[in-house]
Coordinates of C-alpha atoms in Angstrom, one line a residue:
M1479 CA 15.3 17.0 -32.3
R1480 CA 15.1 17.5 -28.6
V1481 CA 13.7 15.1 -26.1
S1482 CA 10.5 17.2 -25.7
Q1483 CA 9.9 17.2 -29.4
F1484 CA 10.7 13.5 -30.0
Y1485 CA 8.3 12.4 -27.2
K1486 CA 5.7 15.2 -27.9
L1487 CA 5.7 16.4 -24.3
G1488 CA 4.0 19.7 -25.2
R1489 CA 6.6 21.6 -23.1
G1490 CA 9.6 23.8 -23.7
Q1491 CA 12.8 23.8 -21.7
E1492 CA 11.4 26.4 -19.4
S1493 CA 8.7 24.0 -18.1
L1494 CA 11.0 20.9 -17.8
E1495 CA 13.2 20.1 -14.8
F1496 CA 15.7 18.2 -16.9
V1497 CA 18.0 19.4 -19.7
D1498 CA 16.1 19.1 -22.9
V1499 CA 19.0 17.6 -24.9
S1500 CA 19.1 16.5 -28.5
I1501 CA 18.3 12.8 -28.9
S1502 CA 21.4 12.4 -31.1
D1503 CA 23.9 15.3 -30.7
D1504 CA 25.6 16.7 -27.6
V1505 CA 24.6 19.9 -25.9
V1506 CA 27.5 22.1 -24.8
C1507 CA 26.6 22.0 -21.1
F1508 CA 28.5 20.3 -18.2
V1509 CA 27.6 18.7 -14.9
D1510 CA 29.0 21.2 -12.4
P1511 CA 30.3 19.9 -9.1
G1512 CA 29.5 23.2 -7.4
S1513 CA 25.9 22.8 -8.2
I1514 CA 25.9 19.4 -6.6
R1515 CA 27.9 20.6 -3.6
F1516 CA 25.9 23.8 -2.9
L1517 CA 22.4 22.7 -3.5
T1518 CA 20.4 21.4 -0.6
T1519 CA 17.9 19.0 -2.2
P1520 CA 17.9 15.3 -1.3
L1521 CA 19.1 14.4 -4.8
A1522 CA 22.0 16.8 -4.6
H1523 CA 23.0 15.5 -1.2
H1524 CA 22.9 11.9 -2.4
C1525 CA 25.0 12.8 -5.4
A1526 CA 27.5 14.8 -3.4
S1527 CA 28.0 11.9 -1.0
L1528 CA 28.7 9.5 -3.9
V1529 CA 31.2 11.9 -5.4
Q1530 CA 33.0 12.5 -2.1
S1531 CA 33.1 8.7 -1.4
F1532 CA 34.6 7.8 -4.8
F1533 CA 37.2 10.5 -5.1
G1534 CA 38.1 10.3 -1.4
H1535 CA 38.8 6.6 -1.9
V1536 CA 40.8 7.2 -5.0
L1537 CA 43.0 9.8 -3.2
H1538 CA 43.4 7.5 -0.2
C1539 CA 44.6 4.7 -2.5
I1540 CA 47.1 7.1 -4.1
S1541 CA 48.4 8.5 -0.8
T1542 CA 48.8 5.0 0.7
G1543 CA 50.6 3.5 -2.2
R1544 CA 47.7 1.3 -3.5
R1545 CA 48.3 2.6 -7.0
G1546 CA 46.8 -0.4 -8.8
E1547 CA 43.5 -0.1 -6.9
A1548 CA 43.3 3.6 -7.7
H1549 CA 44.1 3.0 -11.4
A1550 CA 41.4 0.3 -11.5
L1551 CA 38.8 2.6 -10.0
L1552 CA 39.6 5.3 -12.6
S1553 CA 39.6 2.8 -15.4
S1554 CA 36.1 1.8 -14.6
L1555 CA 34.9 5.3 -15.6
S1556 CA 33.5 4.6 -19.1
E1557 CA 32.6 6.9 -21.9
I1558 CA 29.5 8.8 -21.0
N1559 CA 27.4 8.9 -24.1
E1560 CA 24.0 8.6 -22.4
T1561 CA 23.7 12.2 -21.1
H1562 CA 24.3 13.9 -24.5
L1563 CA 26.3 16.7 -22.8
G1564 CA 29.7 17.8 -23.8
F1565 CA 31.9 18.8 -26.7
S1566 CA 31.2 16.0 -29.2
R1567 CA 30.3 17.0 -32.7
G1568 CA 27.6 15.1 -34.6
K1569 CA 26.2 12.0 -33.0
S1570 CA 27.0 11.7 -29.2
R1571 CA 30.1 9.7 -28.6
G1572 CA 31.3 10.9 -25.3
H1573 CA 34.7 12.0 -24.1
G1574 CA 34.8 9.8 -21.0
M1575 CA 37.5 8.1 -19.1
G1576 CA 38.2 5.0 -21.1
N1577 CA 41.5 3.8 -22.5
K1578 CA 44.1 6.5 -23.0
L1579 CA 42.1 9.1 -21.2
A1580 CA 41.9 6.9 -18.1
A1581 CA 45.7 6.6 -18.2
K1582 CA 46.0 10.3 -18.6
M1583 CA 43.8 11.0 -15.5
W1584 CA 45.7 8.4 -13.5
S1585 CA 49.0 9.9 -14.5
A1586 CA 47.8 13.4 -13.6
L1587 CA 46.6 12.4 -10.2
A1588 CA 49.5 10.1 -9.4
E1589 CA 52.1 12.8 -10.3
S1590 CA 50.1 15.7 -8.8
K1591 CA 51.8 17.5 -5.9
A1592 CA 48.3 18.4 -4.7
A1593 CA 47.2 14.8 -4.4
Q1594 CA 50.4 13.8 -2.7
S1595 CA 50.5 16.7 -0.2
G1596 CA 46.8 16.5 0.8
V1597 CA 46.0 19.9 -0.7
L1598 CA 43.6 18.1 -3.1
S1599 CA 40.6 16.6 -1.3
D1600 CA 37.6 16.9 -3.6
L1601 CA 36.9 16.2 -7.3
E1602 CA 36.0 19.8 -8.1
E1603 CA 39.5 20.9 -6.9
T1604 CA 41.2 19.0 -9.7
A1605 CA 40.1 21.9 -11.9
L1606 CA 42.2 24.2 -9.7
F1607 CA 45.3 22.0 -9.3
V1608 CA 45.7 19.2 -11.8
E1609 CA 47.0 19.8 -15.3
G1610 CA 44.8 18.4 -18.1
V1611 CA 41.7 18.3 -16.1
D1612 CA 38.9 20.8 -16.8
R1613 CA 35.1 21.1 -16.8
D1614 CA 34.5 18.5 -19.5
I1615 CA 36.5 15.8 -17.9
I1616 CA 35.1 16.6 -14.4
S1617 CA 31.6 16.5 -15.9
D1618 CA 32.2 13.0 -17.4
V1619 CA 33.6 11.7 -14.1
I1620 CA 30.8 13.0 -12.0
S1621 CA 28.2 11.7 -14.5
N1622 CA 29.7 8.2 -14.1
I1623 CA 29.8 8.4 -10.3
I1624 CA 26.2 9.6 -9.9
R1625 CA 24.9 7.4 -12.7
G1626 CA 22.7 5.5 -10.2
P1627 CA 20.6 8.4 -8.9
L1628 CA 20.6 9.9 -12.5
I1629 CA 19.0 6.6 -13.7
D1630 CA 16.4 6.9 -10.9
F1631 CA 15.8 10.6 -11.9
T1632 CA 15.3 9.6 -15.5
N1633 CA 12.8 6.9 -14.6
S1634 CA 10.9 9.4 -12.5
M1635 CA 10.7 11.8 -15.5
A1636 CA 9.7 8.9 -17.8
T1637 CA 6.8 8.1 -15.4
K1638 CA 5.8 11.7 -15.0
Y1639 CA 5.8 12.5 -18.8
S1640 CA 4.8 9.0 -20.1
I1641 CA 8.1 8.5 -21.9
P1642 CA 8.5 4.9 -23.0
V1643 CA 11.5 3.0 -21.7
T1644 CA 13.5 0.0 -22.9
D1645 CA 14.5 -2.8 -20.5
G1646 CA 17.8 -4.6 -20.2
F1647 CA 20.5 -1.9 -20.2
H1648 CA 23.6 -2.8 -18.2
M1649 CA 25.2 0.2 -16.4
L1650 CA 28.0 0.6 -13.8
E1651 CA 27.2 2.6 -10.7
W1652 CA 29.2 3.5 -7.7
D1653 CA 28.3 1.8 -4.4
R1654 CA 29.2 4.1 -1.6
Q1655 CA 28.9 1.4 1.1
A1656 CA 31.0 -1.2 -0.7
R1657 CA 33.4 1.5 -2.1
A1658 CA 33.2 -0.4 -5.4
W1659 CA 31.6 -0.3 -8.9
T1660 CA 28.6 -2.5 -9.2
Q1661 CA 26.6 -3.5 -12.3
R1662 CA 22.9 -2.6 -12.6
V1663 CA 20.4 -3.8 -15.1
C1664 CA 18.0 -0.9 -15.7
S1665 CA 15.3 0.5 -18.0
L1666 CA 15.8 3.8 -19.8
P1667 CA 14.4 5.8 -22.7
A1668 CA 16.1 4.9 -25.9
P1669 CA 14.9 7.3 -28.6
E1670 CA 17.4 6.0 -31.2
G1671 CA 18.1 2.6 -29.7
D1672 CA 20.8 3.8 -27.4
P1673 CA 20.0 4.6 -23.7
L1674 CA 19.3 8.2 -22.6
I1675 CA 20.0 9.5 -19.1
L1676 CA 18.4 12.8 -18.3
I1677 CA 20.2 15.4 -16.2
P1678 CA 18.5 17.8 -13.8
R1679 CA 18.8 21.3 -15.2
M1680 CA 19.9 22.6 -11.8
F1681 CA 23.0 20.4 -12.1
V1682 CA 24.5 22.0 -15.2
R1683 CA 26.5 25.0 -16.3
R1684 CA 27.2 26.1 -19.8
R1685 CA 30.4 28.2 -19.5
S1686 CA 33.0 28.2 -16.7
G1687 CA 32.4 25.9 -13.8
T1688 CA 31.8 27.1 -10.2
F1689 CA 35.4 26.2 -9.4
S1690 CA 37.9 27.9 -11.8
A1691 CA 41.7 27.7 -11.7
Q1692 CA 42.0 31.2 -13.2
T1693 CA 39.6 32.7 -10.7
Y1694 CA 41.4 31.1 -7.8
Y1695 CA 44.8 32.1 -9.2
R1696 CA 43.9 35.8 -9.9
H1697 CA 41.8 36.7 -6.9
F1698 CA 43.2 34.5 -4.2
V1699 CA 46.7 33.1 -5.0
V1700 CA 48.2 36.2 -6.6
P1701 CA 47.2 38.5 -3.8
V1702 CA 49.0 36.2 -1.4
L1703 CA 52.1 36.4 -3.5
Q1704 CA 51.8 40.2 -3.6
D1705 CA 51.8 40.3 0.2
E1706 CA 54.8 37.9 0.4
H1707 CA 56.8 40.0 -2.0
Y1708 CA 55.9 43.2 -0.2
A1709 CA 56.8 41.7 3.2
A1710 CA 60.2 40.5 1.8
N1711 CA 60.8 43.9 0.1
S1712 CA 61.5 42.0 -3.2
E1713 CA 62.6 43.8 -6.3
L1714 CA 59.0 43.7 -7.5
V1715 CA 57.9 46.0 -4.8
R1716 CA 57.1 49.5 -6.2
L1717 CA 58.7 52.6 -4.8
L1718 CA 56.9 55.8 -5.3
K1719 CA 58.5 59.2 -5.7
S1720 CA 57.3 60.1 -2.2
G1721 CA 59.3 57.1 -0.9
A1722 CA 56.2 55.1 -0.1
R1723 CA 56.3 51.4 -0.9
R1724 CA 53.5 49.6 -2.8
P1725 CA 52.9 45.9 -3.3
P1726 CA 53.9 44.5 -6.7
T1727 CA 51.3 44.7 -9.5
K1728 CA 49.3 41.5 -10.3
K1729 CA 50.8 41.6 -13.8
S1730 CA 54.3 41.4 -12.5
I1731 CA 53.5 38.6 -10.1
M1732 CA 51.7 36.7 -12.9
G1733 CA 54.8 37.2 -15.1
L1734 CA 57.0 35.7 -12.5
H1735 CA 54.6 32.8 -11.8
P1736 CA 53.0 32.0 -15.2
D1737 CA 52.1 28.3 -14.4
V1738 CA 48.6 28.7 -13.0
K1739 CA 47.9 25.3 -11.5
E1740 CA 51.4 24.7 -10.2
T1741 CA 51.3 28.1 -8.5
N1742 CA 47.9 27.3 -7.1
V1743 CA 49.3 24.2 -5.5
E1744 CA 52.5 25.8 -4.1
V1745 CA 50.7 28.8 -2.5
T1746 CA 47.8 26.7 -1.2
E1747 CA 50.3 24.3 0.6
R1748 CA 51.7 27.2 2.6
S1749 CA 48.4 29.0 3.0
P1750 CA 46.1 26.4 4.4
N1751 CA 43.1 28.7 4.9
L1752 CA 43.2 30.0 1.3
L1753 CA 41.2 27.2 -0.3
G1754 CA 38.5 27.5 2.4
D1755 CA 38.2 31.2 1.7
Y1756 CA 37.8 30.5 -2.0
R1757 CA 35.2 27.8 -1.4
E1758 CA 33.2 30.2 0.7
D1759 CA 33.5 32.9 -1.9
A1760 CA 32.3 30.4 -4.6
R1761 CA 29.4 29.3 -2.4
Q1762 CA 28.3 33.0 -1.9
K1763 CA 28.5 33.7 -5.7
F1764 CA 27.0 30.4 -6.8
H1765 CA 24.0 30.6 -9.0
L1766 CA 22.0 28.1 -11.1
I1767 CA 22.1 28.4 -14.9
D1768 CA 19.3 30.7 -16.0
I1769 CA 16.5 29.7 -18.3
D1770 CA 17.6 32.0 -21.2
E1771 CA 21.1 30.6 -21.2
L1772 CA 19.8 27.0 -21.0
N1773 CA 17.3 27.6 -23.8
E1774 CA 20.2 29.0 -25.9
A1775 CA 22.3 25.9 -25.1
V1776 CA 19.7 23.4 -26.1
G1777 CA 18.5 25.3 -29.1
S1778 CA 15.0 26.0 -27.6
P1779 CA 13.2 29.2 -28.4
P1780 CA 12.8 31.8 -25.6
A1781 CA 10.3 31.1 -22.9
K1782 CA 6.7 32.0 -23.9
F1783 CA 5.3 33.1 -20.6
D1784 CA 2.2 34.7 -22.2
E1785 CA 1.3 31.4 -23.9
L1786 CA 1.7 29.5 -20.7
L1787 CA -0.4 32.0 -18.9
E1788 CA -3.2 31.9 -21.5
A1789 CA -3.3 28.1 -21.4
A1790 CA -4.1 28.3 -17.7
L1791 CA -6.6 31.1 -18.0
R1792 CA -8.5 29.3 -20.9
V1793 CA -9.5 26.5 -18.6
T1794 CA -13.2 26.8 -17.7
P1795 CA -13.6 26.9 -13.9
G1796 CA -15.3 23.8 -12.5
S1797 CA -14.5 20.2 -11.7
D1798 CA -14.4 19.1 -15.3
G1799 CA -11.3 21.4 -15.9
A1800 CA -9.5 20.5 -12.7
T1801 CA -6.8 18.3 -14.2
A1802 CA -6.3 20.7 -17.1
Y1803 CA -5.9 23.7 -14.8
H1804 CA -3.6 21.8 -12.5
T1805 CA -1.3 20.8 -15.5
A1806 CA -1.4 24.3 -16.9
V1807 CA -0.5 26.0 -13.6
E1808 CA 2.4 23.6 -13.0
K1809 CA 3.8 24.3 -16.5
L1810 CA 3.5 28.1 -15.9
L1811 CA 4.9 28.1 -12.4
T1812 CA 7.8 25.8 -13.3
A1813 CA 8.8 28.3 -15.9
L1814 CA 8.1 31.5 -13.9
L1815 CA 9.7 30.6 -10.6
Y1816 CA 12.9 28.9 -11.8
P1817 CA 15.6 29.1 -10.5
A1818 CA 14.0 29.8 -7.1
L1819 CA 11.8 26.7 -7.2
D1820 CA 12.5 23.6 -9.2
M1821 CA 12.0 19.8 -9.4
P1822 CA 8.2 19.9 -9.2
K1823 CA 6.5 16.7 -8.1
I1824 CA 2.9 16.1 -9.1
E1825 CA 0.5 14.6 -6.6
R1826 CA 3.2 13.9 -4.1
P1827 CA 2.0 11.7 -1.3
V1828 CA 2.7 12.9 2.3
Y1829 CA 2.0 11.5 5.8
G1830 CA 2.3 7.9 4.6
G1831 CA 0.1 8.5 1.6
R1832 CA -2.8 9.7 3.6
K1833 CA -2.6 13.1 2.0
R1834 CA -1.3 14.4 -1.4
I1835 CA 0.1 17.7 -2.6
D1836 CA -1.0 18.9 -6.0
I1837 CA 2.5 20.3 -6.8
D1838 CA 5.5 20.3 -4.6
Y1839 CA 8.6 22.3 -5.5
A1840 CA 12.1 22.1 -4.0
N1841 CA 13.3 25.5 -2.8
V1842 CA 16.7 26.0 -4.4
A1843 CA 16.7 29.9 -4.2
R1844 CA 20.0 31.6 -3.6
K1845 CA 18.4 35.1 -3.3
G1846 CA 15.0 36.7 -3.5
F1847 CA 11.8 36.0 -1.5
F1848 CA 12.0 32.2 -1.2
H1849 CA 15.6 32.5 0.1
W1850 CA 14.8 35.4 2.4
F1851 CA 11.8 33.5 3.9
H1852 CA 14.1 30.8 5.2
S1853 CA 17.4 32.6 5.8
V1854 CA 16.2 36.0 7.1
H1855 CA 12.6 35.4 8.3
G1856 CA 13.8 32.2 9.9
Q1857 CA 11.0 29.9 8.8
P1858 CA 11.5 26.3 7.4
C1859 CA 11.0 26.3 3.6
S1860 CA 12.8 23.4 2.0
F1861 CA 9.8 22.6 -0.1
V1862 CA 6.9 24.8 -1.3
P1863 CA 3.6 23.0 -1.9
V1864 CA 1.0 24.4 -4.4
E1865 CA -2.7 23.6 -4.3
C1866 CA -4.7 24.3 -7.5
K1867 CA -8.4 25.0 -7.1
N1868 CA -10.3 25.4 -10.4
Y1869 CA -13.5 26.1 -8.5
S1870 CA -16.4 28.0 -9.9
Q1871 CA -17.5 29.0 -6.4
K1872 CA -15.9 30.8 -3.5
L1873 CA -13.1 29.2 -1.5
K1874 CA -14.1 28.0 1.9
N1875 CA -12.3 27.0 5.1
P1876 CA -11.4 23.5 4.0
E1877 CA -9.4 24.7 1.0
Y1878 CA -7.2 26.8 3.2
D1879 CA -6.9 24.1 5.8
Q1880 CA -6.0 21.6 3.1
L1881 CA -2.9 23.5 2.3
T1882 CA -1.8 24.3 5.9
G1883 CA -2.3 20.6 6.6
R1884 CA 0.6 19.9 4.3
F1885 CA 3.0 22.1 6.3
S1886 CA 5.6 20.7 8.7
V1887 CA 8.7 22.0 10.4
Q1888 CA 10.7 19.4 8.4
T1889 CA 9.6 20.5 4.9
G1890 CA 8.3 24.0 5.3
V1891 CA 5.4 26.3 6.4
L1892 CA 5.0 28.3 3.2
G1893 CA 2.6 27.4 0.3
I1894 CA 0.9 28.7 -2.7
L1895 CA -2.9 28.5 -3.3
C1896 CA -3.9 29.0 -7.0
Y1897 CA -7.6 29.8 -7.5
R1898 CA -9.8 31.3 -10.2
G1899 CA -10.7 34.7 -8.7
I1900 CA -14.3 33.8 -7.8
S1901 CA -13.6 34.6 -4.1
N1902 CA -13.4 38.2 -2.9
K1903 CA -9.7 39.1 -2.7
S1904 CA -9.9 40.8 0.7
E1905 CA -11.7 37.8 2.1
V1906 CA -9.0 35.5 0.8
A1907 CA -6.4 37.8 2.4
D1908 CA -8.2 37.5 5.7
H1909 CA -8.1 33.7 5.6
C1910 CA -4.4 33.8 4.8
R1911 CA -3.8 36.2 7.6
D1912 CA -5.8 34.0 10.0
A1913 CA -3.6 31.1 9.2
A1914 CA -0.4 33.1 9.8
T1915 CA -1.5 34.7 13.1
S1916 CA -2.7 31.4 14.5
G1917 CA 0.6 29.7 13.7
R1918 CA -0.7 27.4 11.0
G1919 CA 1.7 28.7 8.3
Y1920 CA 1.8 31.1 5.4
I1921 CA -0.4 30.9 2.4
L1922 CA 0.3 33.0 -0.7
A1923 CA -3.0 33.0 -2.6
L1924 CA -2.8 33.7 -6.4
D1925 CA -5.9 34.3 -8.6
D1926 CA -5.9 34.8 -12.4
D1927 CA -5.0 38.4 -12.1
D1928 CA -2.1 37.6 -9.8
L1929 CA -0.7 35.2 -12.4
R1930 CA -1.0 37.9 -15.0
T1931 CA 1.0 40.3 -12.7
L1932 CA 3.6 37.6 -12.1
V1933 CA 4.1 37.1 -15.8
E1934 CA 4.4 40.8 -16.5
E1935 CA 7.0 41.2 -13.8
R1936 CA 8.9 38.1 -14.9
K1937 CA 9.2 39.5 -18.4
T1938 CA 11.2 42.5 -17.0
V1939 CA 13.4 40.7 -14.5
P1940 CA 16.2 38.2 -15.1
G1941 CA 14.8 35.2 -13.2
G1942 CA 12.2 33.8 -10.9
E1943 CA 14.4 34.6 -7.9
E1944 CA 14.1 38.3 -8.5
L1945 CA 10.3 38.6 -8.4
M1946 CA 9.1 41.2 -5.9
F1947 CA 5.5 40.2 -6.1
F1948 CA 5.8 37.6 -3.3
F1949 CA 7.4 40.1 -0.9
H1950 CA 4.3 42.4 -1.5
R1951 CA 1.9 39.6 -1.1
F1952 CA 3.6 38.3 2.1
R1953 CA 3.3 41.7 3.7
T1954 CA -0.5 41.7 3.1
I1955 CA -0.9 38.6 5.3
L1956 CA 1.1 40.1 8.1
Q1957 CA -0.9 43.4 8.4

């Protein structure tokens, strides 16, 4: 039974910003350091700073001979049962860093050439260079280090979805300022008596992590070795019948250097720019887990976009249905627009609480319209506010002004206005155009028919980032 089922949330994985794990078994997903490093949300930045602080301190202790302190830091990483992620079979029991595994991690780092030479600088790089360390271990380590913000995230989800919590759980969390583990007494959901910590869906991957030893080896390290052998005219260099020389094949290089991680260390030591090139390549190729893959991982049925749409359209226009429309639109957009937009906040206060936003999404797009708007069009768009108007009459100036009044250069100047189609579409476009031309920001207005169009397109494209609807709508307000 998944969290959504146990607590009767009335939502599937597609409309939840956290991983809808089983309340008892583990889901084979892993917290990915690349997701934390490359995402630009406040939560990701906070988590990245904690990971860098902890691992940087461990490496500093190792390199300066403070081995006892480094060992103590690693030993404090406990089994991570609370997230219900990983390889455990049956009831979640964690893989963690306790006991023998802590000693194994310590031994791996202490004996690692990468740690001693300075090649190793971040936790995700252990997957490239350190034997015995892979995505499951890294996921457990990160979950321990970022336990504090994950507890806060879980509590925010409990508040949002009215999930009951139990008081009095004692948890260790990493204190970046003190550079030490501190104990925290907290409240958490406990569906079967044990604490549950929820993980943002944008933090996880199911299969290989963003940083892969094999990928780095095959596509970055081996080509360096090919060039070195060619320059040295080694016996592996191929000589064609024409007399022309060709670099050795990858297969021959890999046969000569079969130890992947050891070879990664040795080549990186003498090619200091190589790791930076790989990082940039990983950043360019990084993508969030898609909803179909996540549904499969947690055992949730495929997203039912038509049902989500009909739930919104069934709401009778008028003030009595305002809350129901607001909720239905949020569930629909959270499913439709992921992984471009995620982490919706309902009724988020802004300007010191003097104003509120119906729904506020974090823009985490790596491609598509919401990425283009910021990176190519050059407009701020860290967050995308959504206003929901379940009016039974035409929209008037205050409704448009309300949305543009939520814009700022710090958070963004693009928003979505959902309404019931009572207003004339060309008149709505004129209002949106007026806002754009007067420098008040960009409004993408969506009526019921537009939501239908979005759903039909979403059923034919791989994800919310690929939707072309928003490009077309944006052009209408620039004409």
